Coordinates of N, CA and C in Angstrom, one line a residue:
Chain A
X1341 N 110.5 100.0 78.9 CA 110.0 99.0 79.8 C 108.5 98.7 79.4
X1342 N 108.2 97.7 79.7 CA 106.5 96.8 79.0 C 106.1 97.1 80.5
X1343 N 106.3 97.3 81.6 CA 105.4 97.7 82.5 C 105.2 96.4 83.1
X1344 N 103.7 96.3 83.6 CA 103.2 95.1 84.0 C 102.5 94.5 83.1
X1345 N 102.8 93.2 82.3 CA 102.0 92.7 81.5 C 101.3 91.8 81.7
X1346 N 100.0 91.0 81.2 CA 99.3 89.9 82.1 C 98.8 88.9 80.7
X1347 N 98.6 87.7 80.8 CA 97.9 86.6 79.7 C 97.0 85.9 80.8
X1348 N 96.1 85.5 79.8 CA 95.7 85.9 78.7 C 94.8 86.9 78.5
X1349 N 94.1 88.1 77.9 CA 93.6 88.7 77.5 C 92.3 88.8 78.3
X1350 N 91.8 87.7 77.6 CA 90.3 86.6 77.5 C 90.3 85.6 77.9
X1351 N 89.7 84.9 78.4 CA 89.2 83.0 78.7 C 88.0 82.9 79.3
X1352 N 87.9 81.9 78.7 CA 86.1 81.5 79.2 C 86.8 80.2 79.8
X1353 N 86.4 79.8 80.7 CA 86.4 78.7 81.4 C 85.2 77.8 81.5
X1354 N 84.9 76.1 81.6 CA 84.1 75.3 82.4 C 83.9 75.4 83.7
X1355 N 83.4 74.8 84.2 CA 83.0 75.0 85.6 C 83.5 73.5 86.3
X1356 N 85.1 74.0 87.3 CA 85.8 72.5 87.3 C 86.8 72.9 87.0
X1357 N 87.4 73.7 85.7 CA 88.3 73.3 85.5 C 89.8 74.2 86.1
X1358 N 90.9 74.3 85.3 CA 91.6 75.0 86.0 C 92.9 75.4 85.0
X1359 N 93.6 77.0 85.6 CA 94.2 77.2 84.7 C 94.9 78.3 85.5
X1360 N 96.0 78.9 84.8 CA 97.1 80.2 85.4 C 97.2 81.1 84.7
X1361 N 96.9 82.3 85.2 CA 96.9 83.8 85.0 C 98.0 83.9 84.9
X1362 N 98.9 84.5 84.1 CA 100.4 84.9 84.5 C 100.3 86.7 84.3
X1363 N 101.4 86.9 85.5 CA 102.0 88.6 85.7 C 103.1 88.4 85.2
X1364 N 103.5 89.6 84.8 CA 105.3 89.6 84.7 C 105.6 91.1 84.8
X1365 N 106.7 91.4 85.5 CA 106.7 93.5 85.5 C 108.2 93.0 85.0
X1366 N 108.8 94.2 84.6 CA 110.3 94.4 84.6 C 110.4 95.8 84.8
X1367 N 110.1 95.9 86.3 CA 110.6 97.0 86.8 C 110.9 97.0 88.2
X1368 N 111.6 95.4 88.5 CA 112.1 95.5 89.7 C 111.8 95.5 90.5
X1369 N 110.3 95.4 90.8 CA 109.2 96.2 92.1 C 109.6 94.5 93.1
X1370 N 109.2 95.2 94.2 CA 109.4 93.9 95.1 C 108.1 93.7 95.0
X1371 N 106.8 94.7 95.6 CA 105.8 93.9 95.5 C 105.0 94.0 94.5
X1372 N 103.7 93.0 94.6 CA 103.4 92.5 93.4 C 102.0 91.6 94.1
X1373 N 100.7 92.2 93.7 CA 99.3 91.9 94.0 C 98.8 91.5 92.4
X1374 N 97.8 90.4 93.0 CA 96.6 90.5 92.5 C 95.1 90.9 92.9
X1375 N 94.3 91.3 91.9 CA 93.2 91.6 92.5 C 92.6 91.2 91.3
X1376 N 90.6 91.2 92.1 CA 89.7 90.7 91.0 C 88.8 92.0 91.1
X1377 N 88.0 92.5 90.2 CA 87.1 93.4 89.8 C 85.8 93.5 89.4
X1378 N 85.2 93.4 90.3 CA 83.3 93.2 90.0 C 82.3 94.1 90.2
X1379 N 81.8 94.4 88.5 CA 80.9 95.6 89.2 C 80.4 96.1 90.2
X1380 N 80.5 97.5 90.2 CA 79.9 97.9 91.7 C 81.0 97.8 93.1
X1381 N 82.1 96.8 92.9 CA 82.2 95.8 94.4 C 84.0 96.9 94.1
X1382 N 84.7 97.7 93.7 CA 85.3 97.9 93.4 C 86.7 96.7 93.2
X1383 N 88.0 96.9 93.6 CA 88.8 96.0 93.6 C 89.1 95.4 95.0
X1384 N 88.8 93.8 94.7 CA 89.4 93.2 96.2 C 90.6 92.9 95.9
X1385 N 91.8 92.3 96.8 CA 92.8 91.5 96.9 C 92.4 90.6 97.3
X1386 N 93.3 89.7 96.7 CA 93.5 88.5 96.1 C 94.4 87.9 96.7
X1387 N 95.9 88.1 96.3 CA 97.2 87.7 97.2 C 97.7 88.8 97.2
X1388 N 98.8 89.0 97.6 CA 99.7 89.8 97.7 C 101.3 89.0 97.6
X1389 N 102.6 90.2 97.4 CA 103.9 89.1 97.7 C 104.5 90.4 98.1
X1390 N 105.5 90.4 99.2 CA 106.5 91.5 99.1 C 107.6 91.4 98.8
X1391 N 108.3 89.9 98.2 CA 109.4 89.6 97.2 C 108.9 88.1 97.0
X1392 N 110.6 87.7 96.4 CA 110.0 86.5 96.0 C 110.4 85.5 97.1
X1393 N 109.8 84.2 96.9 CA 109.7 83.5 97.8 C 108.3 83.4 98.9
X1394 N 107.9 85.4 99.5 CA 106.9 85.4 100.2 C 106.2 85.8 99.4
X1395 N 104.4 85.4 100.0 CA 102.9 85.6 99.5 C 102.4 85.7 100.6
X1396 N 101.3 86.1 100.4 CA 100.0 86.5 101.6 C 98.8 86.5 100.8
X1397 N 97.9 86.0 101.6 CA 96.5 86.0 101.7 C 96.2 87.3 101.4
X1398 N 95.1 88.2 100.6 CA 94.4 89.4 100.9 C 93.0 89.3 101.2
X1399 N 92.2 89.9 100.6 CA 90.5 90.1 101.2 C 89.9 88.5 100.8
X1400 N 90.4 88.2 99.5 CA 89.1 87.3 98.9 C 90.1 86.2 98.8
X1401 N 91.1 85.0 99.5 CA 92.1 84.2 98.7 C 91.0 82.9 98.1
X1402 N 89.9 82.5 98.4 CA 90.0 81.4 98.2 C 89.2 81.0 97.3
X1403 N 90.1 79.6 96.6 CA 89.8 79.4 95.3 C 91.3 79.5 94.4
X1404 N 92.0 80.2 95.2 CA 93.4 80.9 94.3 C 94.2 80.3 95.3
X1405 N 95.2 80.3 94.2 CA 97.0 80.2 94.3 C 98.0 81.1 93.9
X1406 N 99.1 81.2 94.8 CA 99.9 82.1 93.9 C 101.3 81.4 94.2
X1407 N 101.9 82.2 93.6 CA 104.0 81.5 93.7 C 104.7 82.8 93.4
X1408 N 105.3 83.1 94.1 CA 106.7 83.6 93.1 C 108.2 83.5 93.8
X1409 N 108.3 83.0 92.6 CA 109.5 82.4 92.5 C 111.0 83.3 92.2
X1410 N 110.4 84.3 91.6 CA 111.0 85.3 91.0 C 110.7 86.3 91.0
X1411 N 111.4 87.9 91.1 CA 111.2 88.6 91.4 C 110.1 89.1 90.3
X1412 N 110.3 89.1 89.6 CA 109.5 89.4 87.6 C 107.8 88.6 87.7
X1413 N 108.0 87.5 88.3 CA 106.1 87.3 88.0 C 105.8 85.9 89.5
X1414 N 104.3 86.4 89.2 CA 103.6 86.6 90.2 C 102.4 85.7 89.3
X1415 N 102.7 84.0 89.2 CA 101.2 84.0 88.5 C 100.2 83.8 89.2
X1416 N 98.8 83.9 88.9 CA 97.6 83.5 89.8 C 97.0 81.9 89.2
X1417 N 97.2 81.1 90.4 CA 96.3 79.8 89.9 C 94.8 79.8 90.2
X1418 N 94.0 79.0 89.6 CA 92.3 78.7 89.8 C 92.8 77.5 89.6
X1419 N 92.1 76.8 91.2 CA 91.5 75.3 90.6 C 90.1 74.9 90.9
X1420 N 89.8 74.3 89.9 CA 88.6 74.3 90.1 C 87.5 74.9 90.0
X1421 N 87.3 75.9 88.8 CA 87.0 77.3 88.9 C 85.3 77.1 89.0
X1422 N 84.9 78.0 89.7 CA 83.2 77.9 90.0 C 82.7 79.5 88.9
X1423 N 81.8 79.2 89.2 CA 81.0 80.8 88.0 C 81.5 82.0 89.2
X1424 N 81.4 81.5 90.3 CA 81.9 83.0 91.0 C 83.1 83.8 90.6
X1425 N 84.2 83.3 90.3 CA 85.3 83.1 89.6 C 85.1 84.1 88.5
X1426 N 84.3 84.6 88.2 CA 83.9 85.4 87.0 C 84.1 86.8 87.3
X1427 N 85.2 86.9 86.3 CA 85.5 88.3 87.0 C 86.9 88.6 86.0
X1428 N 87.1 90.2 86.1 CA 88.1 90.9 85.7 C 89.5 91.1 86.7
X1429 N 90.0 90.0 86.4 CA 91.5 90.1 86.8 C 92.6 91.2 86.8
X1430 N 93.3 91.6 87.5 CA 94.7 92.6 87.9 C 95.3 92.4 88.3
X1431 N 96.7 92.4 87.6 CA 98.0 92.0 88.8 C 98.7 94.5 88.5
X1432 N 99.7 93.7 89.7 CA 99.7 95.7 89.9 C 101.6 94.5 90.6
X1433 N 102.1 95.8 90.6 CA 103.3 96.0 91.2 C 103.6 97.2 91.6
X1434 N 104.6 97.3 92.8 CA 105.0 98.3 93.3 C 106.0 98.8 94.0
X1435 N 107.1 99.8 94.5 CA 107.6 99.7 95.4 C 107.6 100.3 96.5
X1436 N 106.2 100.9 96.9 CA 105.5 101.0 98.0 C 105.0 102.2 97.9
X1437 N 105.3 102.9 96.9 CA 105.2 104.5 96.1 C 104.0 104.6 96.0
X1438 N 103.1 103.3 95.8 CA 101.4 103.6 94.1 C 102.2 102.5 93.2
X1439 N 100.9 101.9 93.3 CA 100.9 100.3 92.3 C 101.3 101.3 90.3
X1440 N 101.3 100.0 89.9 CA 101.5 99.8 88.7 C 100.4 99.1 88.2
X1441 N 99.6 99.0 87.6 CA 98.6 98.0 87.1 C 98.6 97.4 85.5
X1442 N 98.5 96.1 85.5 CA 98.1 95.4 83.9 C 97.4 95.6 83.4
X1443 N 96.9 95.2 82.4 CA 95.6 95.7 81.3 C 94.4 94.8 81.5
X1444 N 94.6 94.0 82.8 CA 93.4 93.0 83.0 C 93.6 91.3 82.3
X1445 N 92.7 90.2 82.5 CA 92.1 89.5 82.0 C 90.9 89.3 82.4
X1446 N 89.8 89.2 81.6 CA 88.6 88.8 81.7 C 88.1 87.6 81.6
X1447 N 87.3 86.9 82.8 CA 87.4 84.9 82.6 C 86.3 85.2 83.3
X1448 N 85.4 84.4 82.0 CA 84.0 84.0 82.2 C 83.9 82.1 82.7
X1449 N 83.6 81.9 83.5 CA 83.7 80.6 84.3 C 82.3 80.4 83.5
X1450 N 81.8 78.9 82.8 CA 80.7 78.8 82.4 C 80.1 77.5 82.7
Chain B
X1053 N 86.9 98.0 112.1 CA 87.2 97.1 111.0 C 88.0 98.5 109.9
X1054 N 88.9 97.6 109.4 CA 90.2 99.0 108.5 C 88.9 99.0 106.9
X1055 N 88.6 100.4 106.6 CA 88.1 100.2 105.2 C 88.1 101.6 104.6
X1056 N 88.1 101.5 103.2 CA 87.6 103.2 102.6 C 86.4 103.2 102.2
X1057 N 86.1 104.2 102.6 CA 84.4 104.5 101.7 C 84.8 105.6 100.9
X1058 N 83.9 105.4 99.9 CA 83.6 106.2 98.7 C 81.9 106.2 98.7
X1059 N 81.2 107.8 99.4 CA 79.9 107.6 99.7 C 79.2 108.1 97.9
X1060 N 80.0 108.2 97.2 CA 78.8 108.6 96.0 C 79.5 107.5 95.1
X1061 N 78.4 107.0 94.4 CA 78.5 105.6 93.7 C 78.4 106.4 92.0
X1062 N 78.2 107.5 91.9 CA 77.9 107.9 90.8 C 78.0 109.4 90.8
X1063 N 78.8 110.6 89.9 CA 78.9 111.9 89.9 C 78.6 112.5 88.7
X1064 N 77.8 113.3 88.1 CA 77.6 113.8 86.9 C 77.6 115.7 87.5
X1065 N 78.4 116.0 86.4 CA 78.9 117.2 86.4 C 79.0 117.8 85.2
X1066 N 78.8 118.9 84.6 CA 79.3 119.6 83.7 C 80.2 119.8 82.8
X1067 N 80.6 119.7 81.9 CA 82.3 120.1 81.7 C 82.7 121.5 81.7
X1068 N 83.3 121.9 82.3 CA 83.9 123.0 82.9 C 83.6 123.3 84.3
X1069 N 82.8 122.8 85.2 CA 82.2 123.0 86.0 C 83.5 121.8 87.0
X1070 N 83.5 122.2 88.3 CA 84.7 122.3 89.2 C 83.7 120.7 89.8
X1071 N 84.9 120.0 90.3 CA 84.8 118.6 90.7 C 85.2 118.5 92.2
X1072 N 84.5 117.8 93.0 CA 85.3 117.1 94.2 C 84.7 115.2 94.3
X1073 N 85.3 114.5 94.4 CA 85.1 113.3 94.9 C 85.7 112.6 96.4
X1074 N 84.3 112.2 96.9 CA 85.0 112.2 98.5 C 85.6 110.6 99.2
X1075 N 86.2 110.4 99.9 CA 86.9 109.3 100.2 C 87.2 109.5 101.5
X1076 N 86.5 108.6 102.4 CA 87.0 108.7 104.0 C 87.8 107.2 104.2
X1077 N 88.3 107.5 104.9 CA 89.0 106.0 105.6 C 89.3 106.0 107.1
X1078 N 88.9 104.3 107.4 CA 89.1 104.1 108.9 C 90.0 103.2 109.0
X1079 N 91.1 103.5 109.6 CA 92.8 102.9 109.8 C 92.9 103.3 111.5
X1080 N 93.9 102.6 112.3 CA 94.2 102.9 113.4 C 95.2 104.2 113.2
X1081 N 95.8 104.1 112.1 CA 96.9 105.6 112.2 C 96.5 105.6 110.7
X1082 N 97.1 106.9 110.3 CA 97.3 107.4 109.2 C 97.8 106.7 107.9
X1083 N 97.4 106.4 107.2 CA 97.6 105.3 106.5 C 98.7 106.0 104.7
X1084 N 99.1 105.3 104.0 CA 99.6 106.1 102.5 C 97.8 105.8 102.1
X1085 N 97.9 106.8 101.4 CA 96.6 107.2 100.4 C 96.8 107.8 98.9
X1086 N 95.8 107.3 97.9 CA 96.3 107.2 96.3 C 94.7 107.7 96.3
X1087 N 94.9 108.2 94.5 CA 93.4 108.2 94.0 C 94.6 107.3 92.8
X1088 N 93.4 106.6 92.1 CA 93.4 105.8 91.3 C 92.4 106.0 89.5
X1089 N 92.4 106.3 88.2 CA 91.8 106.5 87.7 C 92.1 105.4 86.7
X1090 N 90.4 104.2 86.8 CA 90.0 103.6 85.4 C 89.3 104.1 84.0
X1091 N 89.9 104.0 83.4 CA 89.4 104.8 81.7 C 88.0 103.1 81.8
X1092 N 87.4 103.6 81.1 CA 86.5 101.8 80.6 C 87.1 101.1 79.8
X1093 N 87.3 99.4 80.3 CA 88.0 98.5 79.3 C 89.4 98.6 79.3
X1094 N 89.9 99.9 81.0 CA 91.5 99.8 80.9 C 91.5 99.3 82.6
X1095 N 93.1 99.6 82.2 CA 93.4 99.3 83.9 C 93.5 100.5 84.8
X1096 N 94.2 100.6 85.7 CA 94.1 102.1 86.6 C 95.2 102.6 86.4
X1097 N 95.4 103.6 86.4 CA 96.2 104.8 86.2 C 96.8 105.3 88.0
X1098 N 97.5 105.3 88.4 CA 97.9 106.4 89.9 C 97.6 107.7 89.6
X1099 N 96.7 108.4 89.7 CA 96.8 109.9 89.8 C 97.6 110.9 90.7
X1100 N 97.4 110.4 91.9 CA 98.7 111.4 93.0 C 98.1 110.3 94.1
X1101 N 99.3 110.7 95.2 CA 99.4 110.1 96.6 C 100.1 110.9 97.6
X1102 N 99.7 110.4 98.5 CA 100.3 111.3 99.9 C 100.7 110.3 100.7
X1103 N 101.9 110.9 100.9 CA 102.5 110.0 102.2 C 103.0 110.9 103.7
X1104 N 103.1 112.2 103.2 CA 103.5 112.9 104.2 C 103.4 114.3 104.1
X1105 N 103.6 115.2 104.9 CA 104.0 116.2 104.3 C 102.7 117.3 104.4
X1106 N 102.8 118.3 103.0 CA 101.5 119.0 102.6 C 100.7 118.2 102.4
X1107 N 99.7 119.0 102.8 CA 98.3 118.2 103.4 C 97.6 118.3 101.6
X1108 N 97.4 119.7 101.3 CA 97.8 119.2 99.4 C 98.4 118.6 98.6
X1109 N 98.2 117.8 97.8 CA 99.0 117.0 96.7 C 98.3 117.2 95.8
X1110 N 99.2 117.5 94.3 CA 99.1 117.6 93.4 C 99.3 116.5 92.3
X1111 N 98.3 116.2 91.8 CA 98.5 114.8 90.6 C 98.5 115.0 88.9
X1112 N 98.7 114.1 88.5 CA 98.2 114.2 86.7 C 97.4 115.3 86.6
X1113 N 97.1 115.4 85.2 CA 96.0 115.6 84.6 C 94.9 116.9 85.4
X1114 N 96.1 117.6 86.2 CA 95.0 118.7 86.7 C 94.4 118.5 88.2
X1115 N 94.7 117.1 88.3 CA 94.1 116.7 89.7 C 95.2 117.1 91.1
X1116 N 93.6 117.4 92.2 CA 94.7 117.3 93.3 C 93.9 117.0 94.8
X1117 N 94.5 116.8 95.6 CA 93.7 116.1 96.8 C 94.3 116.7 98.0
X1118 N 92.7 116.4 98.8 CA 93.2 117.2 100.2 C 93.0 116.1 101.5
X1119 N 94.8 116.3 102.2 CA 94.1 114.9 103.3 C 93.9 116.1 104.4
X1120 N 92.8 115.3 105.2 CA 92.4 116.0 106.8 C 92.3 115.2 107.5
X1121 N 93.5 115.4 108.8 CA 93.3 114.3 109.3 C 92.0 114.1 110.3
X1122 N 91.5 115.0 110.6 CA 90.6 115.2 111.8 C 89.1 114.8 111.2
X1123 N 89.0 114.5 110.1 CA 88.2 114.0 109.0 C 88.3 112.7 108.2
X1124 N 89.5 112.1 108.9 CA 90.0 110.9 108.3 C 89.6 110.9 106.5
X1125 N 90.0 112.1 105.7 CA 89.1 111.7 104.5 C 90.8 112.4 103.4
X1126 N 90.4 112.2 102.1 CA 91.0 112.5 101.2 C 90.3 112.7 99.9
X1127 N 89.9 114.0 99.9 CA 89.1 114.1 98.6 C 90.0 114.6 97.5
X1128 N 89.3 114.2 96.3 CA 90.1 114.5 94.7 C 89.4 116.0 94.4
X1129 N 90.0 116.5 93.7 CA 89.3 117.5 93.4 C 90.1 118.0 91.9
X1130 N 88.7 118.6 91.4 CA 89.4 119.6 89.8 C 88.7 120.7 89.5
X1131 N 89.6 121.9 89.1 CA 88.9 123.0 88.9 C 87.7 123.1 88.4
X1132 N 88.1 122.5 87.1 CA 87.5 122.2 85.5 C 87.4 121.2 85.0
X1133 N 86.1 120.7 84.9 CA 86.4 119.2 84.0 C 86.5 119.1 82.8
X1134 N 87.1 118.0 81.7 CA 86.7 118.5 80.2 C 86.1 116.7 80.2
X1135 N 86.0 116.6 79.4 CA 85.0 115.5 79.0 C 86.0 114.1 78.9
X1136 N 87.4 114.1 78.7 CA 88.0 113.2 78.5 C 88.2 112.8 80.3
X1137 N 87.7 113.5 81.3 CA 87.8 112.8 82.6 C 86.7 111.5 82.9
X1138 N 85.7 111.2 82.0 CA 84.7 110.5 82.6 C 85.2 109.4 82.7
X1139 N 85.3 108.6 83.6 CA 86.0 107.5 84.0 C 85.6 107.3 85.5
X1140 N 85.9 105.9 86.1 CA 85.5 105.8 87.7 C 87.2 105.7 87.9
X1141 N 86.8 106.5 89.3 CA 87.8 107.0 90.2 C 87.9 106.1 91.2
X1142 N 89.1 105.1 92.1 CA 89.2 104.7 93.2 C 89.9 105.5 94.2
X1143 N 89.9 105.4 95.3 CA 90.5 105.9 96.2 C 91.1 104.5 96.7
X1144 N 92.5 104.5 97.5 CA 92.6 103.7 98.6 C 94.0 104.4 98.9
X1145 N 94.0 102.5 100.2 CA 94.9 102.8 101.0 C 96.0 102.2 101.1
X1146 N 97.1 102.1 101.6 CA 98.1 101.0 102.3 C 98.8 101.4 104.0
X1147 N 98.9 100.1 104.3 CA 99.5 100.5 105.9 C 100.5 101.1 105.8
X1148 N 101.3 102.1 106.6 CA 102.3 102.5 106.9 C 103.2 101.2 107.2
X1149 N 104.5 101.1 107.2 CA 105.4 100.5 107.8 C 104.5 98.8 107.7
X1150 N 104.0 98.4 106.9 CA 103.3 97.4 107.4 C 104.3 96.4 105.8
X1151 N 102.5 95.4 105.2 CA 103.4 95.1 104.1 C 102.8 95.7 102.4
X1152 N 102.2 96.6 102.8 CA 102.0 97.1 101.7 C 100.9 97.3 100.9
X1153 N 100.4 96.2 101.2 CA 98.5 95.5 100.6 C 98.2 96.7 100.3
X1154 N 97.7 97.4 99.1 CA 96.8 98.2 98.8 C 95.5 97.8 99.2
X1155 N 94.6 98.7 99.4 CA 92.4 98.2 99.8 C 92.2 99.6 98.9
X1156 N 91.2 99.3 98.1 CA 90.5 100.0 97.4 C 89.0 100.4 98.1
X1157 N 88.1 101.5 97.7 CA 87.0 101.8 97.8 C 86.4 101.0 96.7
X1158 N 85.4 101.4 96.4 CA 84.7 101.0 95.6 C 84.1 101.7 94.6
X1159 N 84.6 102.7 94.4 CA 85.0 103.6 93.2 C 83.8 104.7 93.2
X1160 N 84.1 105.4 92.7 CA 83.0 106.8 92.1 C 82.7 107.0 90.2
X1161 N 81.6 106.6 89.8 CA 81.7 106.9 88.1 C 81.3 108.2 87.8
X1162 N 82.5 108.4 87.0 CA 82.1 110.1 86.9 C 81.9 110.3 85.6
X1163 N 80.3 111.5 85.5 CA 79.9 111.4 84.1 C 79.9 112.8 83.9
X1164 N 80.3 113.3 82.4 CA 80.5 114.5 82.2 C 79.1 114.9 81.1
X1165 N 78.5 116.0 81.6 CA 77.8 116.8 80.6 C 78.2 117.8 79.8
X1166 N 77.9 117.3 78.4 CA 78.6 118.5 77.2 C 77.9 119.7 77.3

């Protein structure tokens, strides 16, 4: 199993523009969060989903979109991205046991 | 208002020398509770959880935690540290019976002296 995997890595963004995070787990989990990561601020949520079809709002939604469609991924949209936006990305999956977490992306809004 | 605290923002300890990290939380009931461990430049690891039961739990790597309820807290604890622990630690939570939302503290960075 690859776990929870996430793209892209890296991205630097404009300020404006817009673009999609993607998650994907292959481990079945019904749920399936994002969170963002800022020094000091530990991790907030982002969205959340408890399968597919449903999403939720968490601490910080706005600015973001999410979908899933499928049980397997969970992407995060930005539109419009502002410098606040700057920040270390995590999607996590779970089946209510203790998440699972990605390896991050890092997106510098400039 | 539901939140965890993590009152030390920073822990430097010895290696060999015995560890606790502290984590309180305010929930209307008893909530599932995790410690969480980031390496730098990784993602988090689950170290142990409690959902029920023994008020000890036993995790990875040596670690183990104690819930009280009468203290609303759950601290990490390790005998002995070796140097490959320095890493920040999260604590959180999720609702019982609810939808699952993990909330994080805001972590503890823990530094080891050789």
């Amino acid at each position: 199993n690859a776990g929870v995997t996430q793209t892209p890595k890296f991205r630097i963004l404009k300020i404006g523009q817009s673009m999609t995070l993607q998650c994907t787990q292959d481990m079945n989990h019904n749920y399936m969060y994002w969170y963002r990561q800022d020094p000091g601020m530990g991790l907030k949520l982002i969205y959340y989903s408890v399968g597919a079809g449903i999403t939720d709002k968490g601490e910080v939604p706005n600015g973001y979109n999410v979908s899933r469609s499928t049980t397997e991924d969970f992407p995060l949209r930005l539109e419009l991205a502002a410098p606040s936006q700057t920040s270390v990305y995590f999607c996590a999956s779970s089946t209510g046991q203790g998440a699972f977490f990605g390896p991050g992306t890092r997106l510098t809004v400039t | 208002a539901q939140s965890v605290t993590q009152p030390d923002i920073h822990i430097t300890v010895s290696e060999g020398a015995s560890l606790e990290l502290r984590c309180n939380y305010s929930y209307g009931a008893t909530p599932y509770l995790f410690w969480y461990v980031q390496s730098p430049g990784q993602g988090l690891q689950l170290l142990l959880k409690y959902f029920s039961g023994d008020t000890l739990v036993q995790g990875i790597k040596g670690f183990e935690a104690e819930f009280k309820r009468s203290q609303s807290s759950f601290n990490l604890r390790k005998p002995s540290v070796h140097w490959s622990d320095a890493a920040e630690y999260f604590c959180a939570v999720a609702l019982r019976g609810g939808d699952d939302k993990i909330i994080f503290g805001k972590g503890t960075r823990l530094h080891i002296l050789p």
